[in-house]
Coordinates of N, CA, C and O in Angstrom, one line a residue:
X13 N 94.6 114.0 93.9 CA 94.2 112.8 94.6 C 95.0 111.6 94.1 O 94.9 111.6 92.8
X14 N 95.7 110.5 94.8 CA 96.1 109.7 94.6 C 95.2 108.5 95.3 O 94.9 108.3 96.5
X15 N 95.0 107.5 94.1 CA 94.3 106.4 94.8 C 95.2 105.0 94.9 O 95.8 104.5 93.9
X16 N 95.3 104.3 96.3 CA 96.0 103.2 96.0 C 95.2 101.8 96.3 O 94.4 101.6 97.2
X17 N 95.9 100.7 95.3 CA 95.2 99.2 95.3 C 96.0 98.4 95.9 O 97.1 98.7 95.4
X18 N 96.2 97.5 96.8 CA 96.9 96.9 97.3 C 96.8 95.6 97.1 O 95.6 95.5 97.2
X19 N 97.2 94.3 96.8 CA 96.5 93.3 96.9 C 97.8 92.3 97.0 O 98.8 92.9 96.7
X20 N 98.2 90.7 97.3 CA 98.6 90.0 98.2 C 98.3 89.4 99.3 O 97.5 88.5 99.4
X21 N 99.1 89.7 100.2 CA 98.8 89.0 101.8 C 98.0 87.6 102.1 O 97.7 86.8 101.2
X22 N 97.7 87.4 103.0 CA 97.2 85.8 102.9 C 98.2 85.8 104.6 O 98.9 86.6 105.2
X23 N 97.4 84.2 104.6 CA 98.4 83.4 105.7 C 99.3 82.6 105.5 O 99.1 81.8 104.6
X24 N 100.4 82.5 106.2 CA 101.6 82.1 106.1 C 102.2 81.4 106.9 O 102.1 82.1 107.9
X25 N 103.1 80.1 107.2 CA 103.4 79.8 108.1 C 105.0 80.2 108.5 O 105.8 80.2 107.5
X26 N 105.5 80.6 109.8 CA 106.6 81.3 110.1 C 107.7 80.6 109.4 O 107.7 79.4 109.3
X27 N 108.8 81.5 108.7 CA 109.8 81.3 108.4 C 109.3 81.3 106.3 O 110.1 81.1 105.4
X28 N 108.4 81.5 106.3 CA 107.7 81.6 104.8 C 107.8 83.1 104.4 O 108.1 84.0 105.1
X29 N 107.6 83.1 103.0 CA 107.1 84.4 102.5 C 106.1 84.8 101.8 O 105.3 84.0 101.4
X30 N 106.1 86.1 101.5 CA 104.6 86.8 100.9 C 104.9 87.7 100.3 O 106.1 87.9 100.6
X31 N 104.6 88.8 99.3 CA 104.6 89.7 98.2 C 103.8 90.5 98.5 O 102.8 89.8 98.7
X32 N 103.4 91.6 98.6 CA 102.5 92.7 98.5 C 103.1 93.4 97.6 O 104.3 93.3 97.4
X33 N 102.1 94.5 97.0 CA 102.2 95.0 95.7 C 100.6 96.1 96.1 O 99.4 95.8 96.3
X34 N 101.5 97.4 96.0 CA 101.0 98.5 95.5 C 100.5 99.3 94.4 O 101.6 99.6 93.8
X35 N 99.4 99.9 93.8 CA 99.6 100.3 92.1 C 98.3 101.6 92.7 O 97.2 101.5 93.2
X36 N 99.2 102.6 92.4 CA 99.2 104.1 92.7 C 98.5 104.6 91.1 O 98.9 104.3 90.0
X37 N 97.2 105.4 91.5 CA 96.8 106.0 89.8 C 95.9 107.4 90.6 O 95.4 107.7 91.7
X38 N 96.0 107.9 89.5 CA 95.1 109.5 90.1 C 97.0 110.4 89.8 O 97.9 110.1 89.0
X39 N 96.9 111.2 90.6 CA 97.9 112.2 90.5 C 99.2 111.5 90.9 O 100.0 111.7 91.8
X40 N 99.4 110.8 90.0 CA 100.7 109.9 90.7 C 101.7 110.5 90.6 O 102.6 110.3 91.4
X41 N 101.8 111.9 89.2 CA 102.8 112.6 88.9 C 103.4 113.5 90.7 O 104.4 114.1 90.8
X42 N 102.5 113.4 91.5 CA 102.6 114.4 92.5 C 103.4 113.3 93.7 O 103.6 113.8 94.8
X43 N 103.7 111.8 93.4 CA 104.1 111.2 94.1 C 105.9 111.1 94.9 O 106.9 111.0 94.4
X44 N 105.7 111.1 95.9 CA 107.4 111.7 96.6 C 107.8 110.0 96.8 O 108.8 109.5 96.5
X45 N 107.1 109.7 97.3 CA 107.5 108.0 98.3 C 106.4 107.5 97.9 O 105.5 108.1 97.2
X46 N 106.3 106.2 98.2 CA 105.5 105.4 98.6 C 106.1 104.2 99.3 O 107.3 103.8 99.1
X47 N 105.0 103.6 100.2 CA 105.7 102.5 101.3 C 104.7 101.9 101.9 O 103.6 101.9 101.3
X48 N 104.9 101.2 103.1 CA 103.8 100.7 103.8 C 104.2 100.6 105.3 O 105.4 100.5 105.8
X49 N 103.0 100.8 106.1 CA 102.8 100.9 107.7 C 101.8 99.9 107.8 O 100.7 99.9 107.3
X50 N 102.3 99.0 108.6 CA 101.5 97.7 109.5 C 100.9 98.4 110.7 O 101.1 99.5 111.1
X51 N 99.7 97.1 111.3 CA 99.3 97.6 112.4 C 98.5 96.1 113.2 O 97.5 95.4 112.9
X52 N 99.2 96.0 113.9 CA 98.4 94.7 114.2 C 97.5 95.0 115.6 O 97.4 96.0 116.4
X53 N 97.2 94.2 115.5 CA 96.1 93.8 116.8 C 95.9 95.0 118.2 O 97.0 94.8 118.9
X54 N 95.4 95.7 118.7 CA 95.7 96.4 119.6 C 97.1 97.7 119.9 O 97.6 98.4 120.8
X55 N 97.3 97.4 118.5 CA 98.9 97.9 118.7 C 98.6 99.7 117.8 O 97.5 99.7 117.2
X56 N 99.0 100.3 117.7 CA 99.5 101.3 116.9 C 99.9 101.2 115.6 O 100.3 100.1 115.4
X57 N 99.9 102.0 114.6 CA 100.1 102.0 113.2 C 101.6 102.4 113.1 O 102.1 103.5 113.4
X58 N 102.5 101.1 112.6 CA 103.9 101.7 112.7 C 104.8 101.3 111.4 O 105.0 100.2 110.9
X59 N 105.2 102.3 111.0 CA 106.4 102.3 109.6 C 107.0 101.2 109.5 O 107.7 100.8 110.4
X60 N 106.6 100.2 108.2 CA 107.6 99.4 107.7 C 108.9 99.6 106.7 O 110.0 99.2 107.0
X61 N 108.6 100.1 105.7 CA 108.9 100.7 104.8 C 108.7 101.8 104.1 O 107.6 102.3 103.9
X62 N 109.9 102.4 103.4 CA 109.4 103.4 102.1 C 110.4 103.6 100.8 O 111.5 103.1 100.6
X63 N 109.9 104.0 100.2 CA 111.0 104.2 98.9 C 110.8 105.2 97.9 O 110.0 105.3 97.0
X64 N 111.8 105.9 98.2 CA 111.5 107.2 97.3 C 111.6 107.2 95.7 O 112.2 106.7 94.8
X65 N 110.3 108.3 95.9 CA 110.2 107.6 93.9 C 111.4 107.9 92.7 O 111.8 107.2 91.7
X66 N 111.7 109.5 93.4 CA 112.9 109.8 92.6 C 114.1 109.3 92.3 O 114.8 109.8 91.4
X67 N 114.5 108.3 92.9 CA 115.8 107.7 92.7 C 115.5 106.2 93.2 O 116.5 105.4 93.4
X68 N 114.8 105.9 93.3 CA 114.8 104.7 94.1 C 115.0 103.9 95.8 O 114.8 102.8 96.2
X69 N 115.5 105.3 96.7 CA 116.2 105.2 97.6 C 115.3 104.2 98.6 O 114.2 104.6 98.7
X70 N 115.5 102.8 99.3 CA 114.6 102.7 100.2 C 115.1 103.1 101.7 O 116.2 103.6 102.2
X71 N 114.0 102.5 102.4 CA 114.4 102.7 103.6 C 113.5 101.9 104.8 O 112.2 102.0 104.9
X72 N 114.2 101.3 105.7 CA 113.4 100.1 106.4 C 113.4 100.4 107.6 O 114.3 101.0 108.2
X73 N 112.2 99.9 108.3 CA 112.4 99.8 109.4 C 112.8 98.6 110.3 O 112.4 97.5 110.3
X74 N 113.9 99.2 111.3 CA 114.7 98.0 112.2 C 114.5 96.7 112.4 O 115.3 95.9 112.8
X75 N 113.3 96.6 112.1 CA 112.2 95.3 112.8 C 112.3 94.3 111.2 O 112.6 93.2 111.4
X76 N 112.0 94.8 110.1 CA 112.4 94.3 109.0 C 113.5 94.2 108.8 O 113.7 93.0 108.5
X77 N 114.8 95.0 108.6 CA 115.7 94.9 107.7 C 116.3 93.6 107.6 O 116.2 92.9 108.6
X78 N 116.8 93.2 106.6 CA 117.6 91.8 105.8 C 116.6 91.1 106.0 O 117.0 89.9 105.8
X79 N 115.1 91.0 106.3 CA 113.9 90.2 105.7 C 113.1 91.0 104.7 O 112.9 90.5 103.6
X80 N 112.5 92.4 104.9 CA 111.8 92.8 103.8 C 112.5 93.5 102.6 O 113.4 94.3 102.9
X81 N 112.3 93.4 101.8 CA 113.0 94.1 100.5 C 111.7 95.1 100.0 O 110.6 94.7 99.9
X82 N 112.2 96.2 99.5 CA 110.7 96.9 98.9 C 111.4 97.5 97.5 O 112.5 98.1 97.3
X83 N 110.6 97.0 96.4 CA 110.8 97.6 95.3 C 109.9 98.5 94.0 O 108.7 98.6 94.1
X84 N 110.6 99.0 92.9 CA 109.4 99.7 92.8 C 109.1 99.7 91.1 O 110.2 100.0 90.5
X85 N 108.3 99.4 90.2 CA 107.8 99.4 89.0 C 107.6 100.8 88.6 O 106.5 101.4 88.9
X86 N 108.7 101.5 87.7 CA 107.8 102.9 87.4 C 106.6 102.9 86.8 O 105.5 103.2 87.2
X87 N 107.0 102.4 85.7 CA 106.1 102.5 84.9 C 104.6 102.4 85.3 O 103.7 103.2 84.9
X88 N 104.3 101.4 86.0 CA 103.3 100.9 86.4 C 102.8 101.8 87.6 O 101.6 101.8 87.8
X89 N 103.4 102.5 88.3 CA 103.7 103.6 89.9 C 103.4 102.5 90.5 O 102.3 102.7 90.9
X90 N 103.9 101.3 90.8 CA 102.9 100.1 91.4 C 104.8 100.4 92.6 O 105.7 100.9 92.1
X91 N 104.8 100.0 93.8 CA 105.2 99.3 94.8 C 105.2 98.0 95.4 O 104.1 97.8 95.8
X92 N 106.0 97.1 95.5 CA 106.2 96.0 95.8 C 107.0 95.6 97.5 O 108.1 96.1 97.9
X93 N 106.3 94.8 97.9 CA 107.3 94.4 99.5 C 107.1 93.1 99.4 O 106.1 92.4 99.3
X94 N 108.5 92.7 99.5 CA 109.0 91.3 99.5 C 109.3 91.0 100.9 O 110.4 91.4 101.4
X95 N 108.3 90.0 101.6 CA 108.6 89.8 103.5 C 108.8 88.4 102.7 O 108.2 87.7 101.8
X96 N 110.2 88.3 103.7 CA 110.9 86.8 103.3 C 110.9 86.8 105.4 O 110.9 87.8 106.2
X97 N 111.1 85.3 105.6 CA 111.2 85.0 106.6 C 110.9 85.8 107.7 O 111.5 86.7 108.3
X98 N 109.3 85.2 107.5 CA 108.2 85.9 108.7 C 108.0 85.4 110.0 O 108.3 84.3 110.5
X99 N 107.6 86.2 110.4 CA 108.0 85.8 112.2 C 106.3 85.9 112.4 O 105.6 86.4 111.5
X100 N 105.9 85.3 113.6 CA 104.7 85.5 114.3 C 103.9 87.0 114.4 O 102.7 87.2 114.2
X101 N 105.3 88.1 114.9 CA 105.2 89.6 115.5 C 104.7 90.3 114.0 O 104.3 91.4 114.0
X102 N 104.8 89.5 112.4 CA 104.8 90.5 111.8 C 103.6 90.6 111.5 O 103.2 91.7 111.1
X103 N 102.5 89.5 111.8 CA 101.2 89.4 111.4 C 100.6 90.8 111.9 O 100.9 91.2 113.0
X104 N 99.5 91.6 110.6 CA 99.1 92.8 111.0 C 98.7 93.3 109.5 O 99.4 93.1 108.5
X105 N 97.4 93.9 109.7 CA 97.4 94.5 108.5 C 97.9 95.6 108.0 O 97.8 96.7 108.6
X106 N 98.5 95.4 106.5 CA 100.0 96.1 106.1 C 98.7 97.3 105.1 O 97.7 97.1 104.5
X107 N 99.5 98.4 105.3 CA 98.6 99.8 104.5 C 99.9 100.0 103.8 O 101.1 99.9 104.2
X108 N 99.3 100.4 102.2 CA 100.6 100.8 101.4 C 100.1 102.8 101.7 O 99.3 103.5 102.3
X109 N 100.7 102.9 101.3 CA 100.7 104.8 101.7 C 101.5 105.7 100.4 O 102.3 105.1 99.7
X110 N 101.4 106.8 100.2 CA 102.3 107.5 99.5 C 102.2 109.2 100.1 O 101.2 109.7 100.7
X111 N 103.1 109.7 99.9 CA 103.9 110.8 100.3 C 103.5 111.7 99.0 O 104.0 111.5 97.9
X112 N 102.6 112.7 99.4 CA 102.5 113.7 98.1 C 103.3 114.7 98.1 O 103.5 115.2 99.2
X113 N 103.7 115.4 97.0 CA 104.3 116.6 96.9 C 103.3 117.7 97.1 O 102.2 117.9 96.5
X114 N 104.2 118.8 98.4 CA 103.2 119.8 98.8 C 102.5 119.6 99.7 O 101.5 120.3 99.9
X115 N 102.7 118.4 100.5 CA 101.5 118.4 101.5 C 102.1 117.1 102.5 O 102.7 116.1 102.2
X116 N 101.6 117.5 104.0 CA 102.4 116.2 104.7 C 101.0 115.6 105.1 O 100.9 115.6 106.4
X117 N 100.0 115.1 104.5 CA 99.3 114.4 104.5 C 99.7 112.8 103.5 O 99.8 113.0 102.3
X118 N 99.8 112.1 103.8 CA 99.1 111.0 103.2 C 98.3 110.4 102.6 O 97.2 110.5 103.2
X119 N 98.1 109.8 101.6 CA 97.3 109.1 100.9 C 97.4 107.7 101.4 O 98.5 107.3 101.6
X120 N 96.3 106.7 101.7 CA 96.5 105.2 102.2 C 95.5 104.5 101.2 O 94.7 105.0 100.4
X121 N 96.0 103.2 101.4 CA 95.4 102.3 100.5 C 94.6 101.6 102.0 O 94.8 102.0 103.2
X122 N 93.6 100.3 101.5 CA 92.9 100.0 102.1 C 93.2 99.0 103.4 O 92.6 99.0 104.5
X123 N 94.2 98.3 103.0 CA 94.9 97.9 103.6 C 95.1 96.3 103.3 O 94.2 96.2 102.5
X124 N 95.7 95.1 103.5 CA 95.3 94.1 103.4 C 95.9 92.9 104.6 O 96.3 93.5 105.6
X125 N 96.0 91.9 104.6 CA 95.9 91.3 106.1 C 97.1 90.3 106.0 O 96.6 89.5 105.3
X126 N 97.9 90.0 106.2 CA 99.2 88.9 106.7 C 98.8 88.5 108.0 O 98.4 89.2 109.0
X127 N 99.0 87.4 107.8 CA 99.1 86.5 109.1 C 99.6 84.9 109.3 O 99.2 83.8 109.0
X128 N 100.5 85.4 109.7 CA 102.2 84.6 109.9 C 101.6 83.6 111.5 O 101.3 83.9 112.6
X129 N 101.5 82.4 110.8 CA 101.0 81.2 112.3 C 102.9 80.9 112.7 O 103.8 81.1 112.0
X130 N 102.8 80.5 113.5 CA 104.0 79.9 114.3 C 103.8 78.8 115.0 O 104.6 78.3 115.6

């Protein structure tokens, strides 16, 4: 079992930024990725980010790239997303997630809330 804490987010006014920060404890040793999937208003739960734990690799999705950066603390198993120049569309609450070894279920954190005014 992997448990995740999320904490950050807040409101922000467009063209601003925000920090979220993930910290992974329980079976972290079983951890593949970890990332985060937004979900706003009416809409569907959709991939922002991830980054693999083994090497560092990330990987973004289209809608972020050259605004969010995701980075990662081993030591700590903590995850970090750096949203630099936010737009209106990004507001939604962001779920950090991790990828266990052995299993294509997920592990989610609770989630927490951005919201980007324009």
């Amino acid at each position: 079992q992997v448990h995740l804490v999320e904490s950050g987010g807040g409101l922000v006014q467009a063209g601003g930024s925000l920090r979220l920060s993930c910290a992974a404890s329980g079976r972290t040793d079983r951890i593949l990725a970890m990332g985060w999937f937004r979900q706003a208003p009416g809409k569907e739960r959709e991939f922002v980010a991830r980054m693999r734990w083994s090497n560092g690799e990330p990987y973004y999705a289209d809608s972020v790239k050259g605004r969010f950066s995701i980075s990662r603390e081993r030591a700590r198993y903590t995850v970090n997303l750096q949203m630099n120049s936010l737009k209106f569309e990004d507001t939604a609450v962001y779920y950090c997630y991790a990828d266990p070894l052995g299993s294509d279920n997920k592990f989610w954190g609770q989630g927490t809330q951005v919201t980007v005014s324009s």
